[in-house]
Short mmCIF file of C-alpha atoms in Angstrom, two decimals:
data_model
loop_
_atom_site.label_atom_id
_atom_site.label_comp_id
_atom_site.label_asym_id
_atom_site.label_seq_id
_atom_site.Cartn_x
_atom_site.Cartn_y
_atom_site.Cartn_z
CA UNK A 1412 0.00 0.00 0.00
CA UNK A 1413 1.39 3.39 -1.02
CA UNK A 1414 1.83 6.44 1.21
CA UNK A 1415 -0.96 8.22 -0.69
CA UNK A 1416 -3.36 5.35 -0.06
CA UNK A 1417 -2.50 5.34 3.66
CA UNK A 1418 -3.25 9.06 3.95
CA UNK A 1419 -6.53 8.63 2.11
CA UNK A 1420 -7.44 5.67 4.28
CA UNK A 1421 -6.83 7.72 7.45
CA UNK A 1422 -9.20 10.39 6.10
CA UNK A 1423 -11.87 7.78 5.34
CA UNK A 1424 -11.57 6.11 8.75
CA UNK A 1425 -11.89 9.45 10.55
CA UNK A 1426 -14.94 10.37 8.50
CA UNK A 1427 -16.69 7.03 8.86
CA UNK A 1428 -15.94 6.98 12.58
CA UNK A 1429 -17.60 10.39 12.94
CA UNK A 1430 -20.75 9.07 11.20
CA UNK A 1431 -20.99 6.12 13.59
CA UNK A 1432 -20.39 8.44 16.56
CA UNK A 1433 -23.37 10.57 15.49
CA UNK A 1434 -25.55 7.47 15.49
CA UNK A 1435 -24.43 6.56 19.00
CA UNK A 1436 -24.90 10.17 20.13
CA UNK A 1437 -28.56 10.20 19.10
CA UNK A 1438 -29.36 6.64 20.23
CA UNK A 1439 -30.68 7.64 23.66
CA UNK A 1440 -33.14 10.18 22.18
CA UNK A 1441 -35.29 7.56 20.44
CA UNK A 1442 -38.09 6.91 22.92
CA UNK A 1443 -40.98 6.61 20.45
CA UNK A 1444 -41.71 5.87 16.81
CA UNK A 1445 -42.17 9.62 16.17
CA UNK A 1446 -38.67 10.20 17.56
CA UNK A 1447 -37.15 7.39 15.47
CA UNK A 1448 -38.91 8.30 12.20
CA UNK A 1449 -39.44 12.09 12.46
CA UNK A 1450 -37.08 13.30 15.17
CA UNK A 1451 -40.06 14.51 17.22
CA UNK A 1452 -40.86 17.08 14.49
CA UNK A 1453 -38.08 19.24 15.85
CA UNK A 1454 -35.71 19.86 12.90
CA UNK A 1455 -34.28 23.34 12.46
CA UNK A 1456 -34.35 25.13 9.08
CA UNK A 1457 -30.66 24.54 8.21
CA UNK A 1458 -30.77 20.85 9.09
CA UNK A 1459 -34.07 20.41 7.24
CA UNK A 1460 -32.76 22.10 4.09
CA UNK A 1461 -29.39 20.37 3.85
CA UNK A 1462 -30.79 17.02 4.98
CA UNK A 1463 -33.53 17.16 2.34
CA UNK A 1464 -31.12 18.04 -0.45
CA UNK A 1465 -28.34 15.67 0.63
CA UNK A 1466 -30.79 12.77 0.89
CA UNK A 1467 -32.24 13.81 -2.48
CA UNK A 1468 -29.03 14.02 -4.49
CA UNK A 1469 -27.34 10.74 -3.49
CA UNK A 1470 -24.34 9.26 -5.24
CA UNK A 1471 -25.73 10.23 -8.61
CA UNK A 1472 -24.91 13.93 -8.01
CA UNK A 1473 -21.18 13.30 -7.60
CA UNK A 1474 -20.93 10.24 -9.84
CA UNK A 1475 -24.00 9.79 -12.05
CA UNK A 1476 -24.52 13.42 -13.15
CA UNK A 1477 -20.83 14.25 -13.85
CA UNK A 1478 -20.62 10.90 -15.65
CA UNK A 1479 -23.66 11.84 -17.75
CA UNK A 1480 -22.10 15.20 -18.65
CA UNK A 1481 -18.78 13.55 -19.43
CA UNK A 1482 -20.26 10.76 -21.52
CA UNK A 1483 -23.10 12.51 -23.33
CA UNK A 1484 -21.99 16.12 -23.33
CA UNK A 1485 -23.51 19.04 -21.51
CA UNK A 1486 -26.99 19.05 -23.08
CA UNK A 1487 -28.62 16.10 -21.31
CA UNK A 1488 -26.94 16.88 -17.99
CA UNK A 1489 -28.01 20.54 -18.22
CA UNK A 1490 -31.67 19.84 -18.98
CA UNK A 1491 -31.84 17.11 -16.34
CA UNK A 1492 -30.35 19.45 -13.74
CA UNK A 1493 -32.75 22.24 -14.77
CA UNK A 1494 -35.76 19.94 -14.41
CA UNK A 1495 -34.58 18.87 -10.96
CA UNK A 1496 -33.99 22.44 -9.86
CA UNK A 1497 -37.49 23.51 -10.92
CA UNK A 1498 -38.96 20.47 -9.18
CA UNK A 1499 -37.01 21.21 -5.99
CA UNK A 1500 -38.27 24.79 -5.87
CA UNK A 1501 -41.91 23.89 -6.52
CA UNK A 1502 -41.82 21.11 -3.94
CA UNK A 1503 -40.58 23.49 -1.23
CA UNK A 1504 -42.95 26.25 -2.37
CA UNK A 1505 -46.28 24.43 -2.70
CA UNK A 1506 -45.93 21.13 -0.81
CA UNK A 1507 -43.76 21.65 2.27
CA UNK A 1508 -46.01 23.82 4.42
CA UNK A 1509 -49.38 22.19 3.54
CA UNK A 1510 -47.95 18.68 4.04
CA UNK A 1511 -46.59 19.43 7.49
CA UNK A 1512 -49.87 21.05 8.49
CA UNK A 1513 -52.14 18.35 7.05
CA UNK A 1514 -50.04 15.41 8.28
CA UNK A 1515 -50.45 16.70 11.85
CA UNK A 1516 -54.19 17.22 11.31
CA UNK A 1517 -54.49 13.67 9.91
CA UNK A 1518 -53.88 11.88 13.18
CA UNK A 1519 -50.30 13.14 13.51
CA UNK A 1520 -49.24 10.92 10.58
CA UNK A 1521 -45.51 10.17 10.51
CA UNK A 1522 -45.29 8.34 7.15
CA UNK A 1523 -46.64 9.09 3.68
CA UNK A 1524 -48.82 5.92 3.53
CA UNK A 1525 -50.25 6.77 6.95
CA UNK A 1526 -50.96 10.34 5.81
CA UNK A 1527 -52.72 9.14 2.63
CA UNK A 1528 -54.70 6.51 4.55
CA UNK A 1529 -55.90 9.02 7.14
CA UNK A 1530 -56.51 11.75 4.56
CA UNK A 1531 -58.76 9.53 2.43
CA UNK A 1532 -60.42 7.75 5.39
CA UNK A 1533 -59.42 4.38 3.97
CA UNK A 1534 -60.90 2.06 6.58
CA UNK A 1535 -59.91 -1.06 4.63
CA UNK A 1536 -56.25 0.03 4.66
CA UNK A 1537 -55.79 -0.80 0.98
CA UNK A 1538 -53.75 2.37 0.47
CA UNK A 1539 -51.40 1.30 3.27
CA UNK A 1540 -50.90 -2.12 1.72
CA UNK A 1541 -50.12 -1.10 -1.84
CA UNK A 1542 -48.14 1.98 -0.76
CA UNK A 1543 -45.92 -0.15 1.47
CA UNK A 1544 -45.33 -2.67 -1.33
CA UNK A 1545 -44.22 -0.02 -3.82
CA UNK A 1546 -42.20 1.97 -1.26
CA UNK A 1547 -40.20 -1.10 -0.30
CA UNK A 1548 -39.81 -2.15 -3.97
CA UNK A 1549 -38.53 1.18 -5.26
CA UNK A 1550 -36.48 1.99 -2.17
CA UNK A 1551 -34.65 -1.30 -2.43
CA UNK A 1552 -33.62 -0.28 -5.96
CA UNK A 1553 -32.76 3.26 -4.86
CA UNK A 1554 -30.77 2.08 -1.83
CA UNK A 1555 -28.87 -0.33 -4.06
CA UNK A 1556 -27.63 2.66 -6.10
CA UNK A 1557 -26.10 4.14 -2.93
CA UNK A 1558 -24.39 0.88 -2.06
CA UNK A 1559 -23.03 0.62 -5.62
CA UNK A 1560 -21.61 4.16 -5.36
CA UNK A 1561 -19.83 3.30 -2.09
CA UNK A 1562 -18.37 0.13 -3.59
CA UNK A 1563 -17.18 1.85 -6.78
CA UNK A 1564 -15.58 4.64 -4.78
CA UNK A 1565 -13.62 2.32 -2.47
CA UNK A 1566 -12.63 0.19 -5.46
CA UNK A 1567 -11.33 3.20 -7.39
CA UNK A 1568 -9.45 4.78 -4.47
CA UNK A 1569 -8.03 1.79 -2.59
CA UNK A 1570 -8.24 -0.86 -5.32
CA UNK A 1571 -10.37 -2.94 -2.97
CA UNK A 1572 -12.38 -5.73 -4.57
CA UNK A 1573 -15.86 -4.49 -5.40
CA UNK A 1574 -17.49 -6.83 -2.88
CA UNK A 1575 -15.25 -5.57 -0.04
CA UNK A 1576 -16.17 -1.96 -0.76
CA UNK A 1577 -19.83 -2.96 -0.88
CA UNK A 1578 -19.64 -4.65 2.53
CA UNK A 1579 -17.84 -1.70 4.17
CA UNK A 1580 -20.29 0.89 2.84
CA UNK A 1581 -23.32 -1.19 3.79
CA UNK A 1582 -22.10 -1.87 7.33
CA UNK A 1583 -21.35 1.79 8.15
CA UNK A 1584 -24.67 3.04 6.77
CA UNK A 1585 -26.51 0.36 8.71
CA UNK A 1586 -24.71 1.16 11.96
CA UNK A 1587 -25.60 4.83 12.31
CA UNK A 1588 -29.10 4.38 10.84
CA UNK A 1589 -29.94 1.54 13.22
CA UNK A 1590 -28.53 3.36 16.23
CA UNK A 1591 -29.69 6.93 15.80
CA UNK A 1592 -32.81 6.87 13.62
CA UNK A 1593 -34.13 10.05 11.95
CA UNK A 1594 -32.18 12.51 14.10
CA UNK A 1595 -28.88 10.78 13.37
CA UNK A 1596 -29.73 10.52 9.69
CA UNK A 1597 -30.57 14.23 9.45
CA UNK A 1598 -27.49 15.27 11.42
CA UNK A 1599 -25.18 13.18 9.25
CA UNK A 1600 -26.99 14.46 6.16
CA UNK A 1601 -26.29 18.04 7.28
CA UNK A 1602 -22.58 17.23 7.61
CA UNK A 1603 -22.55 15.31 4.34
CA UNK A 1604 -24.48 18.00 2.45
CA UNK A 1605 -22.02 20.65 3.65
CA UNK A 1606 -19.04 18.55 2.56
CA UNK A 1607 -20.56 17.83 -0.87
CA UNK A 1608 -21.19 21.56 -1.37
CA UNK A 1609 -17.62 22.56 -0.51
CA UNK A 1610 -16.05 19.86 -2.68
CA UNK A 1611 -18.12 20.75 -5.76
CA UNK A 1612 -17.34 24.46 -5.44
CA UNK A 1613 -13.61 24.13 -4.85
CA UNK A 1614 -13.01 21.38 -7.41
CA UNK A 1615 -14.94 23.10 -10.19
CA UNK A 1616 -13.11 26.39 -9.51
CA UNK A 1617 -9.71 24.67 -9.55
CA UNK A 1618 -10.52 22.96 -12.86
CA UNK A 1619 -11.73 26.17 -14.49
CA UNK A 1620 -8.75 28.22 -13.30
CA UNK A 1621 -6.35 25.52 -14.48
CA UNK A 1622 -7.93 25.60 -17.93
CA UNK A 1623 -7.92 29.41 -18.17
CA UNK A 1624 -11.41 30.26 -16.86
CA UNK A 1625 -14.95 29.02 -17.67
CA UNK A 1626 -15.06 30.34 -21.24
CA UNK A 1627 -11.65 28.94 -22.12
CA UNK A 1628 -12.44 25.60 -20.44
CA UNK A 1629 -15.61 25.02 -22.46
CA UNK A 1630 -13.96 26.25 -25.65
CA UNK A 1631 -11.17 23.71 -25.14
CA UNK A 1632 -13.70 20.97 -24.42
CA UNK A 1633 -15.57 21.78 -27.62
CA UNK A 1634 -12.37 21.90 -29.66
CA UNK A 1635 -11.23 18.61 -28.15
CA UNK A 1636 -14.51 16.92 -29.10
CA UNK A 1637 -14.36 18.21 -32.68
CA UNK A 1638 -10.72 17.37 -33.37
CA UNK A 1639 -10.05 14.12 -31.51
CA UNK A 1640 -12.53 11.58 -32.84
CA UNK A 1641 -9.80 9.00 -33.16
CA UNK A 1642 -7.43 7.05 -30.95
CA UNK A 1643 -8.08 6.34 -27.30
CA UNK A 1644 -11.08 8.70 -27.07
CA UNK A 1645 -12.74 7.80 -30.36
CA UNK A 1646 -15.57 5.77 -28.82
CA UNK A 1647 -16.23 8.34 -26.10
CA UNK A 1648 -16.22 11.36 -28.40
CA UNK A 1649 -18.41 9.68 -31.02
CA UNK A 1650 -20.86 8.83 -28.21
CA UNK A 1651 -20.87 12.46 -27.07
CA UNK A 1652 -21.25 13.73 -30.63
CA UNK A 1653 -24.20 11.44 -31.38
CA UNK A 1654 -25.84 12.23 -28.03
CA UNK A 1655 -25.74 15.96 -28.75
CA UNK A 1656 -26.81 15.55 -32.38
CA UNK A 1657 -29.84 13.44 -31.42
CA UNK A 1658 -30.88 15.62 -28.50
CA UNK A 1659 -34.23 17.01 -29.62
CA UNK A 1660 -37.47 18.20 -28.05
CA UNK A 1661 -38.49 14.75 -26.76
CA UNK A 1662 -35.14 14.38 -25.02
CA UNK A 1663 -35.55 17.80 -23.41
CA UNK A 1664 -39.06 16.90 -22.22
CA UNK A 1665 -37.76 13.64 -20.73
CA UNK A 1666 -34.96 15.46 -18.92
CA UNK A 1667 -37.25 18.18 -17.55
CA UNK A 1668 -39.72 15.51 -16.40
CA UNK A 1669 -37.26 14.56 -13.67
CA UNK A 1670 -38.66 17.51 -11.73
CA UNK A 1671 -42.03 15.75 -11.37
CA UNK A 1672 -40.41 13.15 -9.13
CA UNK A 1673 -40.05 15.47 -6.16
CA UNK A 1674 -43.75 15.49 -5.33
CA UNK A 1675 -43.64 11.75 -4.61
CA UNK A 1676 -40.29 11.19 -2.85
CA UNK A 1677 -41.09 9.87 0.65
CA UNK A 1678 -37.54 10.44 1.97
CA UNK A 1679 -37.77 14.13 0.98
CA UNK A 1680 -41.39 14.66 1.99
CA UNK A 1681 -40.76 13.40 5.54
CA UNK A 1682 -38.27 16.27 5.98
CA UNK A 1683 -41.16 18.67 5.44
CA UNK A 1684 -43.20 16.76 8.02
CA UNK A 1685 -40.33 16.84 10.53
CA UNK A 1686 -39.48 20.57 10.55
CA UNK A 1687 -40.35 22.20 13.87
CA UNK A 1688 -42.32 25.16 12.49
CA UNK A 1689 -44.02 26.20 9.25
CA UNK A 1690 -42.54 29.66 9.79
CA UNK A 1691 -39.06 28.25 9.14
CA UNK A 1692 -39.91 26.65 5.79
CA UNK A 1693 -39.24 29.82 3.77
CA UNK A 1694 -35.69 30.03 5.16
CA UNK A 1695 -35.16 26.32 4.52
CA UNK A 1696 -36.33 26.78 0.92
CA UNK A 1697 -33.83 29.58 0.30
CA UNK A 1698 -30.98 27.55 1.79
CA UNK A 1699 -31.97 24.50 -0.25
CA UNK A 1700 -32.16 26.39 -3.55
CA UNK A 1701 -28.75 28.01 -3.09
CA UNK A 1702 -27.27 24.59 -2.30
CA UNK A 1703 -28.95 22.90 -5.27
CA UNK A 1704 -28.06 25.59 -7.81
CA UNK A 1705 -24.37 25.68 -6.95
CA UNK A 1706 -24.15 21.89 -6.61
CA UNK A 1707 -25.61 21.34 -10.08
CA UNK A 1708 -23.31 23.93 -11.65
CA UNK A 1709 -20.32 22.24 -10.05
CA UNK A 1710 -21.32 18.68 -10.98
CA UNK A 1711 -22.19 19.46 -14.60
CA UNK A 1712 -19.14 21.69 -15.01
CA UNK A 1713 -16.75 19.05 -13.69
CA UNK A 1714 -18.13 16.33 -15.95
CA UNK A 1715 -18.30 18.45 -19.09
CA UNK A 1716 -14.67 19.66 -19.07
CA UNK A 1717 -13.09 16.47 -17.71
CA UNK A 1718 -12.02 15.29 -21.15
CA UNK A 1719 -9.56 18.17 -21.43
CA UNK A 1720 -8.69 18.39 -17.73
CA UNK A 1721 -7.80 14.70 -17.54
CA UNK A 1722 -6.90 13.78 -21.13
CA UNK A 1723 -4.76 10.81 -20.16
CA UNK A 1724 -6.72 9.32 -17.30
CA UNK A 1725 -10.25 8.54 -18.47
CA UNK A 1726 -11.95 6.31 -20.97
CA UNK A 1727 -15.53 5.35 -21.77
CA UNK A 1728 -15.82 2.74 -19.03
CA UNK A 1729 -14.83 5.18 -16.29
CA UNK A 1730 -17.49 7.82 -16.92
CA UNK A 1731 -19.11 7.53 -13.47
CA UNK A 1732 -15.74 7.78 -11.72
CA UNK A 1733 -14.82 11.08 -13.39
CA UNK A 1734 -15.01 13.13 -10.19
CA UNK A 1735 -13.03 10.50 -8.26
CA UNK A 1736 -10.19 10.70 -10.80
CA UNK A 1737 -10.39 14.49 -10.81
CA UNK A 1738 -10.03 14.76 -7.03
CA UNK A 1739 -7.17 12.24 -6.88
CA UNK A 1740 -5.40 14.08 -9.69
CA UNK A 1741 -5.86 17.56 -8.16
CA UNK A 1742 -5.20 17.38 -4.41
CA UNK A 1743 -2.59 16.22 -1.91
CA UNK A 1744 -3.49 12.64 -0.76
CA UNK A 1745 -4.94 13.45 2.69
CA UNK A 1746 -6.98 16.37 1.34
CA UNK A 1747 -8.07 14.18 -1.54
CA UNK A 1748 -9.17 11.58 0.99
CA UNK A 1749 -11.33 14.13 2.83
CA UNK A 1750 -12.81 15.37 -0.44
CA UNK A 1751 -13.46 11.84 -1.67
CA UNK A 1752 -15.51 11.35 1.49
CA UNK A 1753 -17.98 13.77 -0.11
CA UNK A 1754 -18.78 11.09 -2.68
CA UNK A 1755 -19.20 8.57 0.10
CA UNK A 1756 -21.36 11.16 1.87
CA UNK A 1757 -23.56 11.56 -1.19
CA UNK A 1758 -24.25 7.85 -1.37
CA UNK A 1759 -24.70 7.41 2.37
CA UNK A 1760 -26.96 10.44 2.87
CA UNK A 1761 -29.56 8.98 0.53
CA UNK A 1762 -29.22 5.31 1.40
CA UNK A 1763 -29.74 5.96 5.12
CA UNK A 1764 -32.87 8.05 4.50
CA UNK A 1765 -34.33 5.45 2.17
CA UNK A 1766 -33.70 2.63 4.60
CA UNK A 1767 -35.46 4.59 7.34
CA UNK A 1768 -38.50 5.50 5.24
CA UNK A 1769 -38.88 1.97 3.87
CA UNK A 1770 -38.63 0.58 7.41
CA UNK A 1771 -41.20 3.10 8.68
CA UNK A 1772 -43.59 2.04 5.92
CA UNK A 1773 -43.21 -1.61 6.90
CA UNK A 1774 -43.45 -1.03 10.66
CA UNK A 1775 -46.07 1.71 10.87
CA UNK A 1776 -48.16 1.00 7.77
CA UNK A 1777 -47.93 -2.77 7.49
CA UNK A 1778 -47.31 -4.28 10.91
CA UNK A 1779 -49.19 -1.81 13.09
CA UNK A 1780 -51.87 -0.36 10.82
CA UNK A 1781 -52.68 -3.08 8.32
CA UNK A 1782 -52.15 -6.09 10.58
CA UNK A 1783 -53.51 -4.17 13.56
CA UNK A 1784 -50.48 -5.05 15.69
CA UNK A 1785 -50.15 -2.30 18.27
CA UNK A 1786 -46.63 -2.48 19.65
CA UNK A 1787 -45.20 -0.80 22.69
CA UNK A 1788 -42.90 2.09 21.82
CA UNK A 1789 -39.73 0.12 22.53
CA UNK A 1790 -41.03 -2.83 20.53
CA UNK A 1791 -41.79 -0.51 17.62
CA UNK A 1792 -38.19 0.69 17.55
CA UNK A 1793 -36.86 -2.90 17.70
CA UNK A 1794 -39.14 -3.96 14.82
CA UNK A 1795 -38.14 -0.85 12.88
CA UNK A 1796 -34.45 -1.64 13.26
CA UNK A 1797 -35.07 -5.21 12.15
CA UNK A 1798 -36.88 -3.87 9.06
CA UNK A 1799 -33.96 -1.52 8.28
CA UNK A 1800 -31.58 -4.48 8.46
CA UNK A 1801 -33.75 -6.74 6.28
CA UNK A 1802 -34.26 -4.09 3.57
CA UNK A 1803 -30.53 -3.32 3.55
CA UNK A 1804 -29.74 -6.99 2.98
CA UNK A 1805 -32.07 -7.13 -0.04
CA UNK A 1806 -30.53 -3.94 -1.46
CA UNK A 1807 -27.07 -5.42 -0.83
CA UNK A 1808 -27.96 -8.48 -2.90
CA UNK A 1809 -29.18 -6.27 -5.76
CA UNK A 1810 -25.89 -4.35 -5.58
CA UNK A 1811 -23.69 -7.38 -6.17
CA UNK A 1812 -23.52 -6.67 -9.92
CA UNK A 1813 -20.49 -4.38 -10.20
CA UNK A 1814 -21.55 -3.31 -13.70
CA UNK A 1815 -24.69 -1.65 -12.33
CA UNK A 1816 -25.18 1.96 -13.44
CA UNK A 1817 -25.77 4.38 -10.56
CA UNK A 1818 -27.66 6.77 -12.82
CA UNK A 1819 -29.75 3.92 -14.25
CA UNK A 1820 -30.80 2.60 -10.83
CA UNK A 1821 -31.65 6.09 -9.58
CA UNK A 1822 -33.67 7.02 -12.68
CA UNK A 1823 -35.83 3.87 -12.39
CA UNK A 1824 -36.57 4.32 -8.68
CA UNK A 1825 -37.10 8.08 -9.13
CA UNK A 1826 -39.71 7.44 -11.82
CA UNK A 1827 -41.39 4.85 -9.64
CA UNK A 1828 -41.84 7.16 -6.67
CA UNK A 1829 -42.70 10.24 -8.70
CA UNK A 1830 -45.41 8.44 -10.65
CA UNK A 1831 -46.81 6.39 -7.79
CA UNK A 1832 -47.13 9.06 -5.10
CA UNK A 1833 -46.52 12.48 -6.67
CA UNK A 1834 -49.98 13.13 -8.15
CA UNK A 1835 -51.68 11.73 -5.03
CA UNK A 1836 -49.77 14.00 -2.66
CA UNK A 1837 -50.80 17.01 -4.75
CA UNK A 1838 -54.43 15.88 -4.98
CA UNK A 1839 -54.55 15.08 -1.26
CA UNK A 1840 -53.33 18.58 -0.36
CA UNK A 1841 -55.23 20.67 -2.90
CA UNK A 1842 -58.32 18.82 -4.20
CA UNK A 1843 -61.22 18.39 -1.82
CA UNK A 1844 -63.02 15.70 -3.84
CA UNK A 1845 -60.18 13.19 -4.19
CA UNK A 1846 -61.26 9.84 -2.73
CA UNK A 1847 -59.73 6.61 -1.45
CA UNK A 1848 -60.83 4.68 -4.54
CA UNK A 1849 -59.22 7.30 -6.75
CA UNK A 1850 -56.02 7.09 -4.71
CA UNK A 1851 -55.85 3.30 -5.05
CA UNK A 1852 -56.46 3.48 -8.80
CA UNK A 1853 -53.79 6.17 -9.18
CA UNK A 1854 -51.12 4.31 -7.21
CA UNK A 1855 -51.61 1.10 -9.19
CA UNK A 1856 -51.77 2.90 -12.54
CA UNK A 1857 -48.66 5.00 -11.94
CA UNK A 1858 -46.49 2.12 -10.72
CA UNK A 1859 -47.68 -0.25 -13.46
CA UNK A 1860 -47.00 2.21 -16.28
CA UNK A 1861 -43.48 2.91 -14.96
CA UNK A 1862 -42.58 -0.78 -14.65
CA UNK A 1863 -43.94 -1.65 -18.11
CA UNK A 1864 -42.61 1.48 -19.85
CA UNK A 1865 -39.14 0.96 -18.38
CA UNK A 1866 -38.84 -2.40 -20.11
CA UNK A 1867 -39.95 -1.20 -23.57
CA UNK A 1868 -37.65 0.57 -26.01
CA UNK A 1869 -37.84 2.53 -29.24
CA UNK A 1870 -40.08 5.32 -30.49
CA UNK A 1871 -42.33 6.84 -27.87
CA UNK A 1872 -40.98 4.42 -25.25
CA UNK A 1873 -37.70 6.32 -25.25
CA UNK A 1874 -39.50 9.06 -23.28
CA UNK A 1875 -38.51 8.87 -19.61
CA UNK A 1876 -41.07 6.65 -17.88
CA UNK A 1877 -41.86 9.17 -15.14
CA UNK A 1878 -43.88 11.31 -17.56
CA UNK A 1879 -46.40 8.67 -18.76
CA UNK A 1880 -46.52 7.19 -15.24
CA UNK A 1881 -47.28 10.56 -13.63
CA UNK A 1882 -49.99 11.31 -16.20
CA UNK A 1883 -51.57 7.85 -15.77
CA UNK A 1884 -51.68 8.18 -11.98
CA UNK A 1885 -53.15 11.69 -12.13
CA UNK A 1886 -55.80 10.84 -14.73
CA UNK A 1887 -56.97 7.62 -13.05
CA UNK A 1888 -57.09 9.22 -9.62
CA UNK A 1889 -59.16 12.15 -10.89
CA UNK A 1890 -61.52 10.09 -13.05
CA UNK A 1891 -62.21 7.45 -10.40
CA UNK A 1892 -62.67 10.13 -7.72
CA UNK A 1893 -65.22 11.93 -9.92
CA UNK A 1894 -67.09 8.68 -10.53
CA UNK A 1895 -67.06 7.82 -6.83
CA UNK A 1896 -70.42 9.09 -5.64
CA UNK A 1897 -69.90 8.06 -2.00
CA UNK A 1898 -67.84 10.97 -0.75
CA UNK A 1899 -67.07 10.51 2.96
CA UNK A 1900 -68.56 13.48 4.90
CA UNK A 1901 -65.88 13.14 7.59
CA UNK A 1902 -63.15 13.29 4.95
CA UNK A 1903 -64.63 16.44 3.43
CA UNK A 1904 -65.02 18.02 6.86
CA UNK A 1905 -61.40 17.24 7.75
CA UNK A 1906 -60.23 18.82 4.49
CA UNK A 1907 -62.21 21.98 5.22
CA UNK A 1908 -60.75 22.18 8.74
CA UNK A 1909 -57.22 21.72 7.39
CA UNK A 1910 -57.71 24.51 4.84
CA UNK A 1911 -58.97 26.81 7.60
CA UNK A 1912 -55.85 26.32 9.75
CA UNK A 1913 -53.55 29.32 9.54
CA UNK A 1914 -49.75 29.10 9.40
#
């Protein structure tokens, strides 16, 4: 092992040790399911903002998105980032405050399935059942992407076998999630989000300055792509050229459609439910948007100019490790180790949140609500931890394929959540006449369209599956609700009371 590797390993050990310490630190504060899953609804605005965005972005921000910009050129990465930024803003603007307010009014709901069940007065608990199934399904896929990012990072930096990196990443994420619950997850997300932000800013600035400034950097990247279609980079540059040539209106629509996913992301929505006051949401929104804007600029910028910044280090197969190679090439080994922890942070900050939300769905919405098993508070936490462990094991098994694409796994799960829950959350908050039957029809329609569409290719099926899935869920939910003549008077009365609440 080289001196550089030893310095990087020391940085990683210090960072991972701090994450586990946070979990231990918060362990004693988990006295109820609301503490474990929502932190007692006591998150401050800074923690809420950075936790929401760090858990949102995951390993794809520091690996998938730069890899997309590097491999396919700036167009697809730019439009995807723009769609996500618009979706982030609208989610904070129109969903955050009403969701926190209505989830408290709906029996102090602490999960999205519980909120939907209580909102629609679903006495048969069908919404809980199908919501739990799809949450666990899509979160297993999403969590797997985080595990894959950890494994690829440790493989690239320390030349560890892929399986060893996968085991290390999984164990650390499990430790602090199992110990500390929501409070630990949000605290670590705050730390991780801050580190990701700093790394993207500094690294992108260093690259641009080295290449003579932003204008010169992109001019060199364009010249490189036009004049070097042969040799080592022939396959890569032809791929980038074709991607940009074929990028038309349908591709732009697909990229922008990523923004629709935010309305249905349980691990982001629970941050809105956990903030301590609606008055602090505006500040959280401003913090979140500054973070997101700068992070996207850094990630897309790094990926798009990497071909000229690292002309001798990268090839087509290393597209998702572009930022890893950039950091290792740019900084002194120990500093590089600290900065590489940002990539680990990106993967961990999402995987931990997804494990917690999936476990809450199983414990609160399946075991306690659907099966009518009312546990004592301590028993609830034990069952929740067991669920976290079980879901992590399934995600670990899905992650064993070292050829898995981080961006591909994230895009599938993102479409699943956005299409399954996004339209229903909006209808639940803003449409008085939405009903339980409409909600059930929408959930099934959205998830089914995404799963089928994802496995079809060519023509219209090249459109990102979130768009047809979102439309199918919205249309079915509205049509069935309009046809449902048996509107529950209690449901309508609850909606009117919620709308009358100020703040």
